[in-house]
């Protein structure tokens, strides 16, 4: 069974003294710098998600790599989906015999693989409805993570 961090247990209201790990590292919530090597879409996602996760008090310096991977997969997914939306999911390939055969575009597979990585990482950060439902977030004045999450996935409107 996957171990749940103490902070998540506190927020869920399921923390018990007999299940505490006295050696669990305690890290403060931070806003890590945006990796310069991410694409423009990845950098935008990193900026928005890091702020959101910091507001939710779940982002630490130790999470920077996972967040970077999430944002990189998101930018990869977005680029692949834009291509599929523009050109379609299939491409006609001409066989040696001269016959046309529809074949799935490579971008479809790229989008599908990116989607799986994105979804897994979203769950790790508590950014899906079901993963968030397991957490009772501590009250914070002036922040509304659900609205920020919805805005992120709808173009920041």
N, CA, C and O atoms as a DFTB+ gen file, in Angstrom:
628 C
 N C O
     1  1       0.841      -1.182       0.000
     2  2       0.000       0.000       0.000
     3  2       0.888       1.248       0.000
     4  3       1.890       1.303       0.713
     5  1       0.522       2.231      -0.789
     6  2       1.267       3.463      -0.931
     7  2       1.188       4.295       0.352
     8  3       0.101       4.496       0.894
     9  1       2.334       4.775       0.835
    10  2       2.368       5.610       2.035
    11  2       1.797       6.995       1.724
    12  3       2.057       7.565       0.665
    13  1       1.026       7.517       2.655
    14  2       0.452       8.848       2.514
    15  2       1.226       9.789       3.422
    16  3       1.411       9.489       4.601
    17  1       1.688      10.935       2.893
    18  2       2.427      11.879       3.727
    19  2       1.583      12.373       4.910
    20  3       0.359      12.466       4.818
    21  1       2.252      12.684       6.007
    22  2       1.587      13.134       7.229
    23  2       0.722      14.362       6.971
    24  3      -0.393      14.450       7.487
    25  1       1.216      15.305       6.184
    26  2       0.450      16.530       5.916
    27  2      -0.871      16.206       5.237
    28  3      -1.892      16.824       5.540
    29  1      -0.863      15.255       4.334
    30  2      -2.104      14.851       3.665
    31  2      -3.033      14.180       4.670
    32  3      -4.240      14.422       4.651
    33  1      -2.484      13.338       5.549
    34  2      -3.309      12.701       6.579
    35  2      -3.946      13.751       7.478
    36  3      -5.109      13.615       7.861
    37  1      -3.189      14.810       7.822
    38  2      -3.745      15.896       8.644
    39  2      -4.919      16.552       7.932
    40  3      -5.972      16.783       8.526
    41  1      -4.723      16.849       6.643
    42  2      -5.756      17.537       5.879
    43  2      -6.976      16.654       5.660
    44  3      -8.095      17.161       5.569
    45  1      -6.781      15.352       5.576
    46  2      -7.896      14.416       5.423
    47  2      -8.616      14.159       6.745
    48  3      -9.760      13.703       6.763
    49  1      -7.934      14.455       7.846
    50  2      -8.514      14.172       9.150
    51  2      -8.332      12.712       9.551
    52  3      -9.071      12.208      10.396
    53  1      -7.356      12.027       8.954
    54  2      -7.144      10.605       9.257
    55  2      -5.840      10.357       9.999
    56  3      -5.421       9.208      10.141
    57  1      -5.194      11.410      10.472
    58  2      -3.912      11.264      11.158
    59  2      -4.108      10.617      12.523
    60  3      -4.938      11.054      13.320
    61  1      -3.331       9.570      12.777
    62  2      -3.338       8.895      14.076
    63  2      -1.908       8.810      14.571
    64  3      -0.988       8.558      13.793
    65  1      -1.717       9.022      15.886
    66  2      -0.372       9.000      16.453
    67  2       0.335       7.675      16.226
    68  3       1.549       7.642      16.025
    69  1      -0.420       6.581      16.256
    70  2       0.211       5.273      16.096
    71  2       0.666       5.016      14.657
    72  3       1.354       4.030      14.396
    73  1       0.293       5.880      13.736
    74  2       0.709       5.718      12.336
    75  2       1.679       6.805      11.878
    76  3       1.988       6.907      10.691
    77  1       2.147       7.598      12.805
    78  2       3.095       8.655      12.460
    79  2       4.462       8.078      12.149
    80  3       4.891       7.108      12.774
    81  1       5.130       8.659      11.204
    82  2       6.517       8.326      10.916
    83  2       7.351       9.437      11.543
    84  3       7.408      10.543      11.004
    85  1       7.999       9.162      12.672
    86  2       8.761      10.220      13.343
    87  2       9.952      10.708      12.533
    88  3      10.500      11.770      12.829
    89  1      10.363       9.962      11.527
    90  2      11.516      10.345      10.711
    91  2      11.122      10.940       9.365
    92  3      11.977      11.162       8.507
    93  1       9.827      11.199       9.177
    94  2       9.383      11.767       7.903
    95  2       9.927      13.185       7.753
    96  3       9.799      13.994       8.672
    97  1      10.536      13.496       6.601
    98  2      11.047      14.859       6.400
    99  2       9.900      15.873       6.381
   100  3       8.829      15.605       5.836
   101  1      10.137      17.013       6.971
   102  2       9.155      18.093       6.967
   103  2       9.746      19.227       6.142
   104  3      10.787      19.788       6.482
   105  1       9.068      19.547       5.062
   106  2       9.548      20.588       4.157
   107  2       8.520      21.706       4.077
   108  3       7.315      21.456       4.113
   109  1       8.991      22.915       3.969
   110  2       8.067      24.037       3.850
   111  2       7.653      24.215       2.393
   112  3       8.358      23.799       1.473
   113  1       6.493      24.843       2.207
   114  2       5.976      25.100       0.879
   115  2       6.776      26.252       0.247
   116  3       6.965      27.301       0.863
   117  1       7.235      26.037      -0.975
   118  2       8.033      27.044      -1.681
   119  2       7.574      27.170      -3.123
   120  3       6.902      26.291      -3.664
   121  1       7.949      28.275      -3.724
   122  2       7.732      28.478      -5.161
   123  2       9.082      28.301      -5.855
   124  3       9.920      29.202      -5.804
   125  1       9.306      27.153      -6.505
   126  2      10.595      26.933      -7.173
   127  2      10.705      27.789      -8.440
   128  3       9.693      28.210      -9.001
   129  1      11.934      28.041      -8.880
   130  2      12.112      28.814     -10.113
   131  2      11.624      28.021     -11.325
   132  3      11.676      26.791     -11.338
   133  1      11.153      28.735     -12.331
   134  2      10.666      28.107     -13.558
   135  2      11.866      27.614     -14.357
   136  3      12.766      28.399     -14.655
   137  1      11.898      26.332     -14.709
   138  2      13.019      25.814     -15.505
   139  2      13.081      26.492     -16.876
   140  3      12.079      26.560     -17.588
   141  1      14.245      26.984     -17.232
   142  2      14.404      27.718     -18.492
   143  2      14.290      26.810     -19.710
   144  3      13.976      27.285     -20.802
   145  1      14.537      25.515     -19.546
   146  2      14.510      24.605     -20.690
   147  2      13.106      24.159     -21.081
   148  3      12.924      23.558     -22.139
   149  1      12.108      24.446     -20.239
   150  2      10.732      24.101     -20.609
   151  2      10.287      24.951     -21.790
   152  3      10.753      26.077     -21.963
   153  1       9.393      24.414     -22.594
   154  2       8.828      25.193     -23.696
   155  2       8.027      26.359     -23.116
   156  3       7.818      26.434     -21.905
   157  1       7.590      27.248     -23.968
   158  2       6.791      28.397     -23.519
   159  2       5.515      27.917     -22.812
   160  3       5.153      28.438     -21.757
   161  1       4.839      26.924     -23.398
   162  2       3.634      26.376     -22.761
   163  2       3.977      25.710     -21.427
   164  3       3.235      25.841     -20.454
   165  1       5.093      25.002     -21.389
   166  2       5.522      24.346     -20.154
   167  2       5.846      25.357     -19.068
   168  3       5.501      25.149     -17.905
   169  1       6.504      26.448     -19.435
   170  2       6.832      27.494     -18.467
   171  2       5.570      28.167     -17.931
   172  3       5.475      28.466     -16.741
   173  1       4.614      28.400     -18.810
   174  2       3.348      29.003     -18.377
   175  2       2.630      28.058     -17.417
   176  3       2.127      28.489     -16.380
   177  1       2.583      26.777     -17.758
   178  2       1.937      25.787     -16.891
   179  2       2.660      25.716     -15.550
   180  3       2.019      25.639     -14.502
   181  1       3.983      25.741     -15.578
   182  2       4.771      25.674     -14.343
   183  2       4.454      26.868     -13.448
   184  3       4.252      26.713     -12.244
   185  1       4.413      28.046     -14.037
   186  2       4.120      29.256     -13.272
   187  2       2.740      29.177     -12.615
   188  3       2.588      29.457     -11.426
   189  1       1.744      28.794     -13.407
   190  2       0.374      28.739     -12.884
   191  2       0.196      27.623     -11.862
   192  3      -0.413      27.833     -10.813
   193  1       0.726      26.434     -12.164
   194  2       0.551      25.306     -11.247
   195  2       1.374      25.466      -9.978
   196  3       0.923      25.079      -8.900
   197  1       2.574      26.029     -10.086
   198  2       3.374      26.208      -8.870
   199  2       2.691      27.187      -7.925
   200  3       2.710      26.983      -6.711
   201  1       2.096      28.231      -8.454
   202  2       1.360      29.179      -7.611
   203  2       0.153      28.498      -6.979
   204  3      -0.106      28.653      -5.786
   205  1      -0.571      27.755      -7.778
   206  2      -1.741      27.035      -7.283
   207  2      -1.360      26.050      -6.181
   208  3      -1.988      26.028      -5.122
   209  1      -0.337      25.238      -6.425
   210  2       0.091      24.236      -5.452
   211  2       0.672      24.872      -4.193
   212  3       0.506      24.352      -3.089
   213  1       1.350      25.997      -4.367
   214  2       1.859      26.732      -3.196
   215  2       0.689      27.241      -2.372
   216  3       0.714      27.150      -1.145
   217  1      -0.335      27.774      -3.026
   218  2      -1.529      28.245      -2.318
   219  2      -2.236      27.107      -1.587
   220  3      -2.870      27.322      -0.554
   221  1      -2.124      25.893      -2.131
   222  2      -2.721      24.722      -1.491
   223  2      -1.808      24.141      -0.400
   224  3      -2.169      23.174       0.271
   225  1      -0.625      24.743      -0.233
   226  2       0.386      24.299       0.748
   227  2       0.857      22.877       0.513
   228  3       1.113      22.147       1.470
   229  1       0.977      22.471      -0.740
   230  2       1.446      21.121      -1.036
   231  2       2.722      21.093      -1.883
   232  3       3.216      20.012      -2.204
   233  1       3.256      22.243      -2.244
   234  2       4.445      22.272      -3.092
   235  2       5.680      22.572      -2.248
   236  3       5.735      23.584      -1.550
   237  1       6.668      21.683      -2.320
   238  2       7.935      21.894      -1.633
   239  2       9.049      21.845      -2.664
   240  3       8.821      21.491      -3.821
   241  1      10.251      22.201      -2.243
   242  2      11.403      22.152      -3.143
   243  2      11.613      20.732      -3.670
   244  3      12.081      20.547      -4.793
   245  1      11.268      19.736      -2.861
   246  2      11.436      18.345      -3.265
   247  2      10.493      17.957      -4.403
   248  3      10.716      16.940      -5.060
   249  1       9.456      18.737      -4.645
   250  2       8.466      18.436      -5.687
   251  2       8.785      19.100      -7.019
   252  3       8.052      18.918      -7.990
   253  1       9.857      19.859      -7.075
   254  2      10.175      20.628      -8.273
   255  2      10.326      19.744      -9.512
   256  3       9.833      20.101     -10.582
   257  1      10.987      18.620      -9.387
   258  2      11.198      17.750     -10.552
   259  2       9.870      17.164     -11.028
   260  3       9.591      17.140     -12.227
   261  1       9.053      16.692     -10.085
   262  2       7.754      16.128     -10.470
   263  2       6.888      17.186     -11.156
   264  3       6.218      16.896     -12.148
   265  1       6.902      18.405     -10.630
   266  2       6.121      19.481     -11.249
   267  2       6.671      19.808     -12.637
   268  3       5.904      20.049     -13.569
   269  1       7.982      19.816     -12.772
   270  2       8.599      20.078     -14.072
   271  2       8.197      19.003     -15.079
   272  3       7.871      19.314     -16.224
   273  1       8.220      17.735     -14.652
   274  2       7.807      16.643     -15.539
   275  2       6.338      16.776     -15.934
   276  3       5.978      16.520     -17.083
   277  1       5.486      17.176     -14.985
   278  2       4.067      17.396     -15.280
   279  2       3.909      18.479     -16.342
   280  3       3.161      18.306     -17.304
   281  1       4.602      19.578     -16.169
   282  2       4.458      20.706     -17.100
   283  2       5.056      20.385     -18.467
   284  3       4.539      20.830     -19.492
   285  1       6.139      19.617     -18.485
   286  2       6.728      19.205     -19.753
   287  2       5.772      18.274     -20.502
   288  3       5.581      18.414     -21.710
   289  1       5.175      17.323     -19.778
   290  2       4.210      16.398     -20.401
   291  2       2.988      17.167     -20.896
   292  3       2.442      16.854     -21.954
   293  1       2.560      18.174     -20.132
   294  2       1.407      18.980     -20.538
   295  2       1.707      19.730     -21.837
   296  3       0.869      19.763     -22.738
   297  1       2.891      20.331     -21.939
   298  2       3.220      21.076     -23.164
   299  2       3.348      20.129     -24.356
   300  3       2.971      20.476     -25.475
   301  1       3.882      18.929     -24.108
   302  2       3.983      17.908     -25.160
   303  2       2.587      17.477     -25.618
   304  3       2.328      17.351     -26.815
   305  1       1.698      17.255     -24.654
   306  2       0.318      16.872     -24.960
   307  2      -0.370      17.969     -25.779
   308  3      -1.015      17.693     -26.791
   309  1      -0.223      19.204     -25.329
   310  2      -0.886      20.321     -26.006
   311  2      -0.412      20.449     -27.455
   312  3      -1.224      20.639     -28.362
   313  1       0.883      20.347     -27.668
   314  2       1.432      20.453     -29.027
   315  2       0.913      19.311     -29.906
   316  3       0.519      19.535     -31.050
   317  1       0.916      18.093     -29.371
   318  2       0.435      16.939     -30.147
   319  2      -1.055      17.076     -30.462
   320  3      -1.479      16.789     -31.581
   321  1      -1.849      17.511     -29.486
   322  2      -3.294      17.677     -29.711
   323  2      -3.575      18.772     -30.729
   324  3      -4.495      18.641     -31.536
   325  1      -2.801      19.848     -30.703
   326  2      -2.987      20.905     -31.694
   327  2      -2.751      20.357     -33.094
   328  3      -3.474      20.707     -34.027
   329  1      -1.748      19.504     -33.248
   330  2      -1.456      18.896     -34.544
   331  2      -2.582      17.964     -34.977
   332  3      -3.004      17.995     -36.133
   333  1      -3.068      17.142     -34.059
   334  2      -4.173      16.221     -34.368
   335  2      -5.427      17.013     -34.727
   336  3      -6.136      16.662     -35.669
   337  1      -5.697      18.068     -33.986
   338  2      -6.878      18.888     -34.263
   339  2      -6.784      19.558     -35.635
   340  3      -7.790      19.722     -36.325
   341  1      -5.578      19.938     -36.017
   342  2      -5.382      20.624     -37.294
   343  2      -5.378      19.658     -38.482
   344  3      -5.987      19.933     -39.516
   345  1      -4.684      18.521     -38.325
   346  2      -4.478      17.620     -39.459
   347  2      -5.296      16.332     -39.405
   348  3      -5.330      15.587     -40.384
   349  1      -5.951      16.060     -38.283
   350  2      -6.720      14.832     -38.138
   351  2      -5.904      13.745     -37.449
   352  3      -4.690      13.865     -37.286
   353  1      -6.590      12.694     -37.055
   354  2      -5.951      11.602     -36.303
   355  2      -5.240      10.600     -37.208
   356  3      -4.436       9.798     -36.733
   357  1      -5.526      10.641     -38.491
   358  2      -4.893       9.685     -39.408
   359  2      -4.211      10.406     -40.563
   360  3      -4.482      11.568     -40.864
   361  1      -3.328       9.668     -41.182
   362  2      -2.627      10.157     -42.369
   363  2      -2.629       9.015     -43.382
   364  3      -2.496       7.853     -43.000
   365  1      -2.777       9.329     -44.652
   366  2      -2.768       8.287     -45.678
   367  2      -1.324       7.973     -46.073
   368  3      -0.550       8.860     -46.433
   369  1      -0.995       6.709     -45.994
   370  2       0.332       6.226     -46.369
   371  2       0.181       5.429     -47.668
   372  3      -0.753       4.638     -47.807
   373  1       1.082       5.634     -48.601
   374  2       1.048       4.908     -49.872
   375  2       1.964       3.686     -49.744
   376  3       3.152       3.812     -49.446
   377  1       1.395       2.519     -49.973
   378  2       2.169       1.275     -49.882
   379  2       3.078       1.133     -51.092
   380  3       2.995       1.914     -52.040
   381  1       3.947       0.127     -51.050
   382  2       4.843      -0.142     -52.186
   383  2       4.065      -0.452     -53.454
   384  3       4.514      -0.189     -54.569
   385  1       2.877      -1.022     -53.246
   386  2       2.040      -1.372     -54.402
   387  2       1.265      -0.172     -54.924
   388  3       0.578      -0.272     -55.940
   389  1       1.370       0.976     -54.231
   390  2       0.670       2.177     -54.670
   391  2      -0.707       2.357     -54.063
   392  3      -1.452       3.249     -54.471
   393  1      -1.058       1.521     -53.092
   394  2      -2.363       1.640     -52.437
   395  2      -2.280       2.609     -51.265
   396  3      -1.278       2.674     -50.552
   397  1      -3.349       3.348     -51.091
   398  2      -3.427       4.298     -49.981
   399  2      -4.004       3.583     -48.757
   400  3      -5.010       2.880     -48.842
   401  1      -3.345       3.782     -47.630
   402  2      -3.785       3.125     -46.394
   403  2      -3.781       4.152     -45.257
   404  3      -2.747       4.753     -44.966
   405  1      -4.949       4.354     -44.610
   406  2      -4.957       5.302     -43.483
   407  2      -4.194       4.721     -42.286
   408  3      -4.362       3.553     -41.936
   409  1      -3.362       5.552     -41.671
   410  2      -2.543       5.161     -40.516
   411  2      -2.668       6.242     -39.438
   412  3      -2.791       7.430     -39.736
   413  1      -2.634       5.808     -38.211
   414  2      -2.726       6.768     -37.104
   415  2      -1.475       7.636     -37.075
   416  3      -0.354       7.140     -37.189
   417  1      -1.685       8.931     -36.922
   418  2      -0.580       9.883     -36.834
   419  2       0.261       9.619     -35.583
   420  3      -0.283       9.213     -34.556
   421  1       1.562       9.840     -35.648
   422  2       2.408       9.696     -34.455
   423  2       1.973      10.618     -33.311
   424  3       2.146      10.289     -32.137
   425  1       1.411      11.768     -33.665
   426  2       0.976      12.723     -32.643
   427  2      -0.133      12.161     -31.755
   428  3      -0.266      12.565     -30.600
   429  1      -0.929      11.231     -32.288
   430  2      -1.987      10.614     -31.489
   431  2      -1.356       9.805     -30.359
   432  3      -1.790       9.893     -29.210
   433  1      -0.347       9.030     -30.683
   434  2       0.341       8.239     -29.667
   435  2       1.070       9.145     -28.673
   436  3       1.053       8.883     -27.470
   437  1       1.696      10.186     -29.158
   438  2       2.375      11.136     -28.269
   439  2       1.371      11.746     -27.296
   440  3       1.640      11.835     -26.098
   441  1       0.216      12.166     -27.809
   442  2      -0.817      12.751     -26.945
   443  2      -1.306      11.735     -25.919
   444  3      -1.466      12.067     -24.744
   445  1      -1.544      10.505     -26.355
   446  2      -2.034       9.473     -25.438
   447  2      -1.026       9.176     -24.333
   448  3      -1.402       9.067     -23.166
   449  1       0.243       9.044     -24.686
   450  2       1.271       8.762     -23.682
   451  2       1.445       9.944     -22.731
   452  3       1.616       9.753     -21.527
   453  1       1.401      11.147     -23.259
   454  2       1.510      12.340     -22.414
   455  2       0.328      12.439     -21.468
   456  3       0.486      12.802     -20.303
   457  1      -0.851      12.117     -21.968
   458  2      -2.053      12.172     -21.139
   459  2      -1.920      11.266     -19.921
   460  3      -2.275      11.664     -18.811
   461  1      -1.414      10.058     -20.118
   462  2      -1.256       9.117     -19.015
   463  2      -0.298       9.692     -17.972
   464  3      -0.574       9.625     -16.774
   465  1       0.815      10.250     -18.414
   466  2       1.791      10.838     -17.476
   467  2       1.189      12.033     -16.748
   468  3       1.369      12.189     -15.540
   469  1       0.479      12.869     -17.485
   470  2      -0.147      14.045     -16.885
   471  2      -1.143      13.628     -15.815
   472  3      -1.120      14.147     -14.699
   473  1      -2.007      12.701     -16.155
   474  2      -3.058      12.298     -15.230
   475  2      -2.470      11.714     -13.953
   476  3      -2.959      12.004     -12.861
   477  1      -1.434      10.901     -14.072
   478  2      -0.799      10.315     -12.890
   479  2      -0.194      11.404     -12.007
   480  3      -0.353      11.373     -10.787
   481  1       0.490      12.353     -12.612
   482  2       1.107      13.425     -11.835
   483  2       0.064      14.372     -11.248
   484  3       0.251      14.877     -10.141
   485  1      -1.022      14.619     -11.961
   486  2      -2.098      15.443     -11.399
   487  2      -2.627      14.812     -10.113
   488  3      -2.878      15.508      -9.129
   489  1      -2.794      13.491     -10.127
   490  2      -3.282      12.791      -8.933
   491  2      -2.274      12.909      -7.795
   492  3      -2.664      13.087      -6.641
   493  1      -0.995      12.814      -8.104
   494  2       0.034      12.917      -7.064
   495  2      -0.014      14.276      -6.367
   496  3       0.253      14.372      -5.169
   497  1      -0.350      15.314      -7.108
   498  2      -0.416      16.657      -6.537
   499  2      -1.806      17.010      -5.995
   500  3      -2.003      18.115      -5.491
   501  1      -2.767      16.092      -6.090
   502  2      -4.118      16.371      -5.613
   503  2      -4.878      17.305      -6.538
   504  3      -5.695      18.103      -6.079
   505  1      -4.618      17.214      -7.841
   506  2      -5.220      18.132      -8.807
   507  2      -6.328      17.500      -9.650
   508  3      -6.682      18.029     -10.704
   509  1      -6.874      16.382      -9.195
   510  2      -8.057      15.818      -9.844
   511  2      -9.184      15.839      -8.816
   512  3      -8.918      15.837      -7.614
   513  1     -10.427      15.860      -9.265
   514  2     -11.533      15.914      -8.301
   515  2     -11.492      14.780      -7.274
   516  3     -11.715      15.021      -6.087
   517  1     -11.212      13.549      -7.711
   518  2     -11.220      12.439      -6.752
   519  2     -10.033      12.499      -5.807
   520  3     -10.176      12.184      -4.626
   521  1      -8.861      12.896      -6.296
   522  2      -7.712      12.987      -5.384
   523  2      -7.882      14.155      -4.421
   524  3      -7.447      14.076      -3.272
   525  1      -8.509      15.235      -4.873
   526  2      -8.758      16.397      -4.022
   527  2      -9.834      16.103      -2.991
   528  3      -9.811      16.647      -1.888
   529  1     -10.785      15.235      -3.354
   530  2     -11.870      14.903      -2.433
   531  2     -11.339      14.177      -1.200
   532  3     -11.998      14.156      -0.160
   533  1     -10.165      13.589      -1.308
   534  2      -9.580      12.877      -0.179
   535  2      -8.853      13.814       0.774
   536  3      -8.399      13.389       1.836
   537  1      -8.738      15.084       0.402
   538  2      -8.009      16.055       1.215
   539  2      -8.966      17.121       1.722
   540  3      -9.774      17.647       0.957
   541  1      -8.878      17.437       2.991
   542  2      -9.613      18.560       3.562
   543  2      -8.622      19.704       3.673
   544  3      -7.873      19.801       4.645
   545  1      -8.626      20.560       2.678
   546  2      -7.650      21.639       2.644
   547  2      -7.839      22.569       3.818
   548  3      -8.960      22.828       4.257
   549  1      -6.717      23.073       4.323
   550  2      -6.776      24.032       5.415
   551  2      -7.277      25.356       4.862
   552  3      -6.934      25.731       3.740
   553  1      -8.068      26.051       5.625
   554  2      -8.653      27.297       5.149
   555  2      -7.565      28.329       4.933
   556  3      -6.704      28.536       5.788
   557  1      -7.616      28.976       3.774
   558  2      -6.659      30.017       3.445
   559  2      -7.442      31.196       2.886
   560  3      -8.272      31.036       1.991
   561  1      -7.177      32.351       3.409
   562  2      -7.890      33.549       2.993
   563  2      -7.447      33.959       1.596
   564  3      -6.252      34.042       1.312
   565  1      -8.418      34.214       0.729
   566  2      -8.134      34.768      -0.582
   567  2      -7.680      33.777      -1.644
   568  3      -7.309      34.190      -2.742
   569  1      -7.700      32.496      -1.351
   570  2      -7.308      31.546      -2.382
   571  2      -8.451      30.583      -2.640
   572  3      -9.148      30.147      -1.724
   573  1      -8.622      30.268      -3.907
   574  2      -9.660      29.316      -4.295
   575  2      -9.049      28.341      -5.289
   576  3      -9.149      28.554      -6.497
   577  1      -8.409      27.263      -4.799
   578  2      -7.721      26.334      -5.695
   579  2      -8.601      25.739      -6.778
   580  3      -8.140      25.579      -7.908
   581  1      -9.869      25.399      -6.475
   582  2     -10.725      24.796      -7.499
   583  2     -10.904      25.732      -8.688
   584  3     -10.878      25.296      -9.839
   585  1     -11.084      27.019      -8.406
   586  2     -11.245      27.994      -9.485
   587  2      -9.946      28.113     -10.268
   588  3      -9.972      28.201     -11.496
   589  1      -8.795      28.117      -9.569
   590  2      -7.516      28.222     -10.257
   591  2      -7.255      27.002     -11.131
   592  3      -6.733      27.142     -12.238
   593  1      -7.605      25.815     -10.660
   594  2      -7.422      24.605     -11.450
   595  2      -8.282      24.665     -12.700
   596  3      -7.817      24.362     -13.799
   597  1      -9.541      25.058     -12.529
   598  2     -10.440      25.160     -13.676
   599  2      -9.937      26.193     -14.672
   600  3      -9.974      25.960     -15.880
   601  1      -9.462      27.344     -14.172
   602  2      -8.926      28.372     -15.055
   603  2      -7.710      27.871     -15.817
   604  3      -7.561      28.162     -17.004
   605  1      -6.834      27.119     -15.149
   606  2      -5.625      26.604     -15.806
   607  2      -6.000      25.746     -16.996
   608  3      -5.408      25.888     -18.066
   609  1      -6.972      24.856     -16.836
   610  2      -7.323      23.936     -17.904
   611  2      -8.256      24.561     -18.934
   612  3      -8.589      23.921     -19.931
   613  1      -8.676      25.787     -18.711
   614  2      -9.515      26.480     -19.698
   615  2      -8.823      27.738     -20.198
   616  3      -9.472      28.736     -20.510
   617  1      -7.499      27.677     -20.271
   618  2      -6.727      28.749     -20.889
   619  2      -6.513      29.969     -20.025
   620  3      -6.239      31.045     -20.556
   621  1      -6.627      29.849     -18.711
   622  2      -6.340      30.947     -17.815
   623  2      -7.359      32.060     -17.844
   624  3      -7.049      33.201     -17.503
   625  1      -8.580      31.737     -18.251
   626  2      -9.614      32.780     -18.338
   627  2     -10.135      33.146     -16.979
   628  3     -11.008      34.006     -16.863
